[in-house]
Amino acid sequence: MPNKKGPFKKPAPKPAVTESASTPAPATTKKSAQPLQVVRGMRDLLPMDQAYWKQTNAMAENLAAAYGYERIDTPIVEDTSLFVRGVGRATDIVEKELYSWETAGGESLSLRPEGTASVVRSYIQHGMLNLPQPVRLWYTGPMFRHDRPQSGRFRQFYQAGYEVIGDADPVIDAQLIILGWNFLKGLGIETTVRINSLGTPECRTNYKNALVAYFRSKKAKLSEEDKKRLLKNPLRLLDSKDPVILELKAEAPQIVDWLDEESKTHFMRVLEFLDEVGVPYQLDPYLVRGLDYYTKTVFEWYANSDDQELSQSALGGGGRYDGLVESLGGRAATPAAGMSLGLDRIVSRLKEKNPPPQDHRMPHVDVFLAQLGEMGRKRSLALYEEFREAGIPVGEAFSKANIKAQMEIANKRGAKWAIVIGQKEVLDGTVQIRDMDAGSQEIVDVKKAVHEIKKKLANGVDTPAATV
Ligand code: AMP
């Protein structure tokens, strides 16, 4: 079973209740409750950051449309066996990082650590094999890995992913890379893609054997953890950041020498397509990625940066997975490829490039409803609905009685006009429209208030652009 020591443990038993419910607690023991904190490794995406997320999500959606992908949303919870079979039992993601638990009915469920396995499950389950191939699907949403939290690494993080199922052509791999590169470039992040080929499962097995033989000959230098990796998943050694392994790696066999002709040709063609479009890439003979399902092309995007940490932290990655559909019970020999982008890391790059304003700014409105007295408040409440339905950005401070305080808020929200309604206006069936800059005012029929503001907006009166 994966994740025996996983994050889900039985809750500690509640202390026995010794006092009856009616026993009042002694006054001296009453303390204010400790404020609760967000769960370790998880975080709130606060209002001040939402504009960056919106920009990133819009890019994900626009590029999906531009490259012909249809949206899919799969559940966050899946059968644990989907990830054991899909991602691989001996991968870190499944062995150490899966949030798994057993239900009362004895099922083993897990929070998804990535999106590809679920999309492939859905493709098989809904017979998408009968649609014109390839099927291009995209998704975005939270993923969960019980990893050690550190900079750029969270236990709940967000990905946008793109999968192309049912096509073996290397142009598919290349276009996924081009999409990811354009995604990041469009957000002002220049990247280089690191790329490698893992060949067919046969090439990989032969290569693994060569790698095991090499590292066995260096066994004395390996840590206990690396010795275990050597037995279970030798390719993971190539991912290690351990300086000893880094040194040994320089002499280790390279997969390119073990590729068969077909894999070599496939790889060369992917590179040719990238050259054609001018996407910068770097061959990385040791790039293996941490998931078992990859075959042939694998790749990751890294920001072009002198900062060591930034240039070592992938913004996304993917590759071809020609065996996954079959291993999850779909039709044999259904080729596929996909990639995902790490939105948390992308948003943090965007934030560094364009820091948020120091002061908290309230969202901009065109018009602000200010009211005096209970009658004025009721009329304003109804008028607010009319503005909202007309699609005119409108603000209010209905819980405030003081007109000065209301006008201050109107100013902060950048309103060009304030509509003031007091008892007199209610009785006359009118409203006062104040021009906030000129200080002038006019009286109009309440029924014409929305129309009047619409007219002013259409007359091209400048309104400040919406701010972050
Ligand atoms: P992977 O398929 O595991 O390489 O994940 C694809 C991308 O998701 C990575 O390149 C990261 O940008 C992002 N990512 C993966 N794990 C995490 C994490 N724990 N926290 C934040 N981002 C992550």
Tab-separated table of C-alpha atoms in Angstrom, residues 66-407:
chain	number	residue	atom	x	y	z
A	66	ALA	CA	-6.177	28.777	-29.667
A	67	TYR	CA	-4.745	25.235	-29.882
A	68	GLY	CA	-8.104	23.429	-30.006
A	69	TYR	CA	-8.377	21.905	-26.521
A	70	GLU	CA	-11.702	21.199	-24.809
A	71	ARG	CA	-12.094	21.679	-21.069
A	72	ILE	CA	-12.456	18.696	-18.753
A	73	ASP	CA	-12.928	18.670	-14.975
A	74	THR	CA	-12.320	15.435	-13.129
A	75	PRO	CA	-12.896	14.891	-9.392
A	76	ILE	CA	-10.202	15.760	-6.887
A	77	VAL	CA	-10.691	12.325	-5.284
A	78	GLU	CA	-9.967	9.101	-7.179
A	79	ASP	CA	-9.396	5.447	-6.404
A	80	THR	CA	-5.857	5.078	-5.040
A	81	SER	CA	-5.240	2.313	-7.569
A	82	LEU	CA	-5.540	4.851	-10.425
A	83	PHE	CA	-2.372	6.564	-9.236
A	84	VAL	CA	-0.615	3.326	-8.265
A	85	ARG	CA	-1.214	1.954	-11.769
A	86	GLY	CA	-0.875	5.253	-13.594
A	87	VAL	CA	1.864	7.260	-11.927
A	88	GLY	CA	3.726	4.178	-10.612
A	89	ARG	CA	3.991	2.417	-7.273
A	90	ALA	CA	7.690	3.121	-6.808
A	91	THR	CA	7.513	6.858	-7.572
A	92	ASP	CA	7.958	9.417	-4.787
A	93	ILE	CA	4.552	10.861	-5.645
A	94	VAL	CA	2.749	7.599	-4.872
A	95	GLU	CA	5.053	6.048	-2.321
A	96	LYS	CA	5.552	9.075	-0.084
A	97	GLU	CA	3.358	11.968	-1.142
A	98	LEU	CA	-0.136	10.621	-1.709
A	99	TYR	CA	-2.938	11.823	0.570
A	100	SER	CA	-4.771	8.495	0.914
A	101	TRP	CA	-7.374	7.163	3.312
A	102	GLU	CA	-9.713	4.269	3.680
A	103	THR	CA	-13.463	4.899	3.605
A	104	ALA	CA	-15.936	3.248	5.984
A	105	GLY	CA	-16.798	0.936	3.076
A	106	GLY	CA	-13.169	-0.194	2.815
A	107	GLU	CA	-12.282	1.670	-0.389
A	108	SER	CA	-8.858	3.286	-0.639
A	109	LEU	CA	-9.217	6.800	-2.007
A	110	SER	CA	-6.649	9.516	-2.691
A	111	LEU	CA	-6.494	13.217	-3.449
A	112	ARG	CA	-5.125	13.579	-6.963
A	113	PRO	CA	-1.395	14.377	-7.050
A	114	GLU	CA	-1.515	15.228	-10.788
A	115	GLY	CA	-4.090	15.411	-13.561
A	116	THR	CA	-3.022	13.072	-16.377
A	117	ALA	CA	-4.092	9.755	-14.829
A	118	SER	CA	-7.607	11.112	-14.149
A	119	VAL	CA	-7.980	12.523	-17.662
A	120	VAL	CA	-6.930	9.194	-19.165
A	121	ARG	CA	-9.351	7.347	-16.861
A	122	SER	CA	-12.131	9.630	-18.071
A	123	TYR	CA	-11.116	9.188	-21.740
A	124	ILE	CA	-11.426	5.412	-21.313
A	125	GLN	CA	-14.555	5.474	-19.153
A	126	HIS	CA	-16.495	7.740	-21.541
A	127	GLY	CA	-15.440	5.959	-24.729
A	128	MET	CA	-13.655	9.031	-26.122
A	129	LEU	CA	-11.781	6.574	-28.253
A	130	ASN	CA	-14.797	6.707	-30.570
A	131	LEU	CA	-14.367	10.455	-31.143
A	132	PRO	CA	-12.146	11.748	-33.946
A	133	GLN	CA	-8.572	11.282	-32.710
A	134	PRO	CA	-6.578	12.860	-31.252
A	135	VAL	CA	-8.752	14.093	-28.395
A	136	ARG	CA	-7.309	17.299	-26.933
A	137	LEU	CA	-8.347	18.032	-23.360
A	138	TRP	CA	-7.268	20.676	-20.884
A	139	TYR	CA	-7.929	21.211	-17.181
A	140	THR	CA	-6.950	23.383	-14.297
A	141	GLY	CA	-7.303	22.895	-10.571
A	142	PRO	CA	-5.629	21.946	-7.312
A	143	MET	CA	-3.277	18.973	-6.908
A	144	PHE	CA	-2.121	17.510	-3.584
A	145	ARG	CA	1.256	16.085	-2.635
A	146	HIS	CA	2.443	15.512	0.914
A	147	ASP	CA	5.882	16.806	0.045
A	148	ARG	CA	8.267	18.671	2.364
A	149	PRO	CA	7.040	22.288	2.162
A	150	GLN	CA	9.670	24.735	0.927
A	151	SER	CA	9.952	27.712	-1.377
A	152	GLY	CA	7.839	27.034	-4.495
A	153	ARG	CA	6.644	23.698	-3.116
A	154	PHE	CA	3.207	23.406	-1.534
A	155	ARG	CA	1.030	20.521	-0.459
A	156	GLN	CA	-1.899	21.979	-2.335
A	157	PHE	CA	-0.788	23.573	-5.585
A	158	TYR	CA	-2.423	24.411	-8.885
A	159	GLN	CA	-1.738	23.180	-12.361
A	160	ALA	CA	-3.094	23.827	-15.842
A	161	GLY	CA	-2.634	20.734	-17.978
A	162	TYR	CA	-3.073	19.828	-21.647
A	163	GLU	CA	-3.392	16.243	-22.907
A	164	VAL	CA	-3.503	14.951	-26.485
A	165	ILE	CA	-4.741	11.360	-26.626
A	166	GLY	CA	-4.727	9.136	-29.695
A	167	ASP	CA	-1.837	10.446	-31.792
A	168	ALA	CA	1.765	9.234	-32.020
A	169	ASP	CA	3.173	11.947	-34.289
A	170	PRO	CA	6.183	13.878	-32.920
A	171	VAL	CA	4.521	17.115	-34.025
A	172	ILE	CA	2.130	16.616	-31.082
A	173	ASP	CA	5.038	16.604	-28.604
A	174	ALA	CA	6.507	19.697	-30.280
A	175	GLN	CA	3.232	21.614	-30.250
A	176	LEU	CA	2.725	20.904	-26.533
A	177	ILE	CA	6.163	22.378	-25.895
A	178	ILE	CA	5.341	25.374	-28.096
A	179	LEU	CA	2.076	25.906	-26.203
A	180	GLY	CA	3.839	25.904	-22.823
A	181	TRP	CA	6.585	28.182	-24.083
A	182	ASN	CA	3.995	30.653	-25.447
A	183	PHE	CA	2.022	30.472	-22.183
A	184	LEU	CA	5.056	31.603	-20.218
A	185	LYS	CA	6.285	34.074	-22.839
A	186	GLY	CA	2.818	35.623	-23.006
A	187	LEU	CA	3.110	36.325	-19.276
A	188	GLY	CA	6.542	37.893	-19.768
A	189	ILE	CA	8.525	34.858	-18.552
A	190	GLU	CA	11.309	33.862	-20.942
A	191	THR	CA	12.155	30.180	-20.648
A	192	THR	CA	14.281	27.434	-22.103
A	193	VAL	CA	12.901	23.940	-22.373
A	194	ARG	CA	15.097	21.065	-21.211
A	195	ILE	CA	14.368	17.992	-23.240
A	196	ASN	CA	15.286	14.321	-23.369
A	197	SER	CA	13.960	11.050	-24.726
A	198	LEU	CA	13.317	7.963	-22.590
A	199	GLY	CA	12.613	5.789	-25.637
A	200	THR	CA	10.292	2.805	-25.575
A	201	PRO	CA	9.835	0.691	-22.426
A	202	GLU	CA	12.357	-1.782	-23.900
A	203	CYS	CA	15.021	0.914	-24.397
A	204	ARG	CA	14.316	2.075	-20.890
A	205	THR	CA	14.726	-1.395	-19.395
A	206	ASN	CA	18.057	-1.860	-21.155
A	207	TYR	CA	19.183	1.563	-20.041
A	208	LYS	CA	18.070	0.894	-16.451
A	209	ASN	CA	20.170	-2.265	-16.404
A	210	ALA	CA	23.221	-0.329	-17.602
A	211	LEU	CA	22.564	2.351	-15.009
A	212	VAL	CA	22.183	-0.173	-12.188
A	213	ALA	CA	25.451	-1.873	-13.221
A	214	TYR	CA	27.224	1.496	-13.205
A	215	PHE	CA	25.915	2.651	-9.813
A	216	ARG	CA	26.480	-0.812	-8.292
A	217	SER	CA	30.147	-0.392	-9.132
A	218	LYS	CA	30.045	2.845	-7.050
A	219	LYS	CA	27.904	1.397	-4.250
A	220	ALA	CA	30.369	2.288	-1.502
A	221	LYS	CA	29.746	5.988	-2.194
A	222	LEU	CA	25.929	5.795	-2.116
A	223	SER	CA	23.765	6.812	0.838
A	224	GLU	CA	21.260	4.291	2.238
A	225	GLU	CA	18.418	6.201	0.561
A	226	ASP	CA	20.175	6.078	-2.821
A	227	LYS	CA	20.888	2.362	-2.434
A	228	LYS	CA	17.152	1.834	-1.966
A	229	ARG	CA	16.446	3.946	-5.045
A	230	LEU	CA	18.913	1.871	-7.011
A	231	LEU	CA	16.874	-1.217	-6.210
A	232	LYS	CA	13.421	0.245	-6.672
A	233	ASN	CA	13.623	3.012	-9.260
A	234	PRO	CA	17.181	3.573	-10.517
A	235	LEU	CA	16.170	6.389	-12.888
A	236	ARG	CA	15.321	8.480	-9.816
A	237	LEU	CA	19.030	8.591	-8.995
A	238	LEU	CA	19.443	10.901	-11.979
A	239	ASP	CA	17.042	13.365	-10.348
A	240	SER	CA	19.006	13.444	-7.109
A	241	LYS	CA	20.473	16.742	-5.896
A	242	ASP	CA	22.992	14.903	-3.689
A	243	PRO	CA	26.503	16.220	-4.603
A	244	VAL	CA	27.926	12.656	-4.619
A	245	ILE	CA	25.344	11.536	-7.162
A	246	LEU	CA	25.830	14.713	-9.177
A	247	GLU	CA	29.516	13.848	-9.461
A	248	LEU	CA	28.889	10.186	-10.280
A	249	LYS	CA	26.238	11.145	-12.805
A	250	ALA	CA	28.756	12.897	-15.037
A	251	GLU	CA	30.281	9.485	-15.880
A	252	ALA	CA	27.006	7.528	-15.898
A	253	PRO	CA	25.629	5.965	-19.100
A	254	GLN	CA	23.245	8.199	-21.055
A	255	ILE	CA	19.886	7.055	-22.364
A	256	VAL	CA	20.525	8.445	-25.840
A	257	ASP	CA	22.993	5.580	-26.400
A	258	TRP	CA	20.216	3.094	-25.665
A	259	LEU	CA	17.487	4.511	-27.879
A	260	ASP	CA	16.204	2.367	-30.743
A	261	GLU	CA	16.008	3.814	-34.258
A	262	GLU	CA	12.319	4.703	-34.020
A	263	SER	CA	12.764	6.604	-30.725
A	264	LYS	CA	15.817	8.390	-32.090
A	265	THR	CA	13.958	9.488	-35.232
A	266	HIS	CA	10.971	10.584	-33.137
A	267	PHE	CA	13.235	12.671	-30.918
A	268	MET	CA	15.067	14.253	-33.857
A	269	ARG	CA	11.780	15.232	-35.461
A	270	VAL	CA	10.538	16.888	-32.241
A	271	LEU	CA	13.754	18.935	-32.177
A	272	GLU	CA	13.375	19.854	-35.853
A	273	PHE	CA	9.858	21.160	-35.213
A	274	LEU	CA	11.106	23.226	-32.275
A	275	ASP	CA	13.892	24.654	-34.474
A	276	GLU	CA	11.297	25.574	-37.060
A	277	VAL	CA	9.349	27.713	-34.579
A	278	GLY	CA	12.472	29.003	-32.827
A	279	VAL	CA	11.725	27.596	-29.374
A	280	PRO	CA	14.968	27.553	-27.367
A	281	TYR	CA	15.772	24.121	-25.933
A	282	GLN	CA	18.619	22.442	-24.155
A	283	LEU	CA	19.290	18.706	-24.390
A	284	ASP	CA	19.379	17.199	-20.921
A	285	PRO	CA	20.449	13.543	-21.065
A	286	TYR	CA	19.553	13.030	-17.394
A	287	LEU	CA	16.033	14.470	-17.431
A	288	VAL	CA	13.788	11.546	-16.444
A	289	ARG	CA	10.793	13.154	-14.626
A	290	GLY	CA	9.319	11.650	-11.508
A	291	LEU	CA	6.423	9.691	-12.981
A	292	ASP	CA	6.609	6.192	-14.442
A	293	TYR	CA	4.302	6.610	-17.400
A	294	TYR	CA	6.595	8.542	-19.731
A	295	THR	CA	7.898	7.107	-22.991
A	296	LYS	CA	10.004	8.848	-25.631
A	297	THR	CA	9.940	12.664	-25.241
A	298	VAL	CA	10.146	14.288	-21.788
A	299	PHE	CA	10.598	18.010	-21.156
A	300	GLU	CA	10.502	20.752	-18.535
A	301	TRP	CA	10.476	24.566	-18.794
A	302	TYR	CA	12.901	26.642	-16.743
A	303	ALA	CA	12.997	30.449	-16.482
A	304	ASN	CA	16.044	32.080	-18.083
A	305	SER	CA	17.545	33.578	-14.951
A	306	ASP	CA	20.908	34.055	-13.243
A	307	ASP	CA	19.231	33.278	-9.954
A	308	GLN	CA	20.298	29.735	-9.045
A	309	GLU	CA	17.019	28.919	-7.290
A	310	LEU	CA	14.833	30.186	-10.140
A	311	SER	CA	16.807	28.441	-12.835
A	312	GLN	CA	16.561	25.143	-10.912
A	313	SER	CA	12.845	25.214	-10.290
A	314	ALA	CA	10.730	23.885	-13.168
A	315	LEU	CA	7.690	25.929	-14.162
A	316	GLY	CA	6.096	22.922	-15.809
A	317	GLY	CA	6.814	19.717	-17.597
A	318	GLY	CA	5.433	16.813	-19.535
A	319	GLY	CA	6.074	14.231	-22.169
A	320	ARG	CA	4.744	11.353	-24.178
A	321	TYR	CA	2.973	8.488	-22.435
A	322	ASP	CA	2.191	5.903	-25.087
A	323	GLY	CA	1.542	3.069	-22.609
A	324	LEU	CA	-0.719	4.780	-20.067
A	325	VAL	CA	-4.096	4.292	-21.794
A	326	GLU	CA	-3.452	0.557	-22.090
A	327	SER	CA	-2.142	0.199	-18.529
A	328	LEU	CA	-5.333	1.845	-17.221
A	329	GLY	CA	-7.489	-0.638	-19.126
A	330	GLY	CA	-8.024	1.236	-22.416
A	331	ARG	CA	-7.389	0.070	-25.953
A	332	ALA	CA	-3.877	-1.228	-26.504
A	333	ALA	CA	-1.483	0.978	-28.427
A	334	THR	CA	-3.269	4.291	-27.855
A	335	PRO	CA	-0.460	6.840	-28.001
A	336	ALA	CA	-0.707	10.092	-26.049
A	337	ALA	CA	1.280	13.070	-24.789
A	338	GLY	CA	0.658	15.885	-22.336
A	339	MET	CA	2.079	18.546	-20.101
A	340	SER	CA	1.203	20.647	-17.087
A	341	LEU	CA	2.265	24.047	-15.840
A	342	GLY	CA	2.795	24.874	-12.166
A	343	LEU	CA	0.574	27.931	-11.650
A	344	ASP	CA	1.847	28.765	-8.138
A	345	ARG	CA	5.380	29.208	-9.415
A	346	ILE	CA	4.192	31.154	-12.467
A	347	VAL	CA	2.130	33.500	-10.291
A	348	SER	CA	5.073	34.097	-7.994
A	349	ARG	CA	7.259	35.045	-11.020
A	350	LEU	CA	4.532	37.458	-12.178
A	351	LYS	CA	4.362	38.989	-8.724
A	352	GLU	CA	8.106	39.512	-8.587
A	353	LYS	CA	8.070	41.255	-11.955
A	354	ASN	CA	5.087	43.424	-11.142
A	355	PRO	CA	4.685	43.782	-7.353
A	356	PRO	CA	1.213	44.538	-6.003
A	357	PRO	CA	0.494	48.086	-4.777
A	358	GLN	CA	1.378	48.570	-1.119
A	359	ASP	CA	-1.983	50.072	-0.183
A	360	HIS	CA	-5.089	47.982	-0.424
A	361	ARG	CA	-7.234	49.337	-3.258
A	362	MET	CA	-10.938	48.718	-3.410
A	363	PRO	CA	-12.364	47.700	-6.791
A	364	HIS	CA	-13.226	50.622	-9.084
A	365	VAL	CA	-16.861	51.660	-9.675
A	366	ASP	CA	-18.382	54.227	-12.070
A	367	VAL	CA	-21.188	55.340	-9.816
A	368	PHE	CA	-21.762	55.342	-6.057
A	369	LEU	CA	-25.134	55.373	-4.287
A	370	ALA	CA	-25.157	57.557	-1.172
A	371	GLN	CA	-28.218	57.725	1.051
A	372	LEU	CA	-29.664	59.778	3.892
A	373	GLY	CA	-32.260	58.361	6.271
A	374	GLU	CA	-34.183	55.105	6.187
A	375	MET	CA	-36.375	56.036	3.218
A	376	GLY	CA	-33.337	57.082	1.210
A	377	ARG	CA	-31.619	53.847	2.079
A	378	LYS	CA	-34.531	51.708	0.911
A	379	ARG	CA	-34.797	53.589	-2.393
A	380	SER	CA	-31.022	53.270	-2.926
A	381	LEU	CA	-31.140	49.550	-2.255
A	382	ALA	CA	-33.688	49.137	-5.074
A	383	LEU	CA	-31.773	51.485	-7.399
A	384	TYR	CA	-28.596	49.465	-6.791
A	385	GLU	CA	-30.327	46.475	-8.403
A	386	GLU	CA	-31.187	48.553	-11.474
A	387	PHE	CA	-27.555	49.615	-11.938
A	388	ARG	CA	-26.318	46.074	-11.408
A	389	GLU	CA	-28.776	44.692	-13.972
A	390	ALA	CA	-27.712	47.398	-16.432
A	391	GLY	CA	-24.098	46.179	-16.025
A	392	ILE	CA	-22.823	49.521	-14.666
A	393	PRO	CA	-20.171	49.095	-11.937
A	394	VAL	CA	-21.854	50.528	-8.847
A	395	GLY	CA	-20.802	50.923	-5.202
A	396	GLU	CA	-22.547	51.605	-1.912
A	397	ALA	CA	-22.090	51.865	1.841
A	398	PHE	CA	-25.648	51.124	2.939
A	399	SER	CA	-24.653	50.370	6.530
A	400	LYS	CA	-23.178	53.857	6.967
A	401	ALA	CA	-25.478	56.768	7.820
A	402	ASN	CA	-22.912	59.581	7.696
A	403	ILE	CA	-22.854	61.204	4.240
A	404	LYS	CA	-19.227	62.376	4.605
A	405	ALA	CA	-18.050	58.833	5.324
A	406	GLN	CA	-20.009	57.605	2.310
A	407	MET	CA	-18.412	60.216	0.032
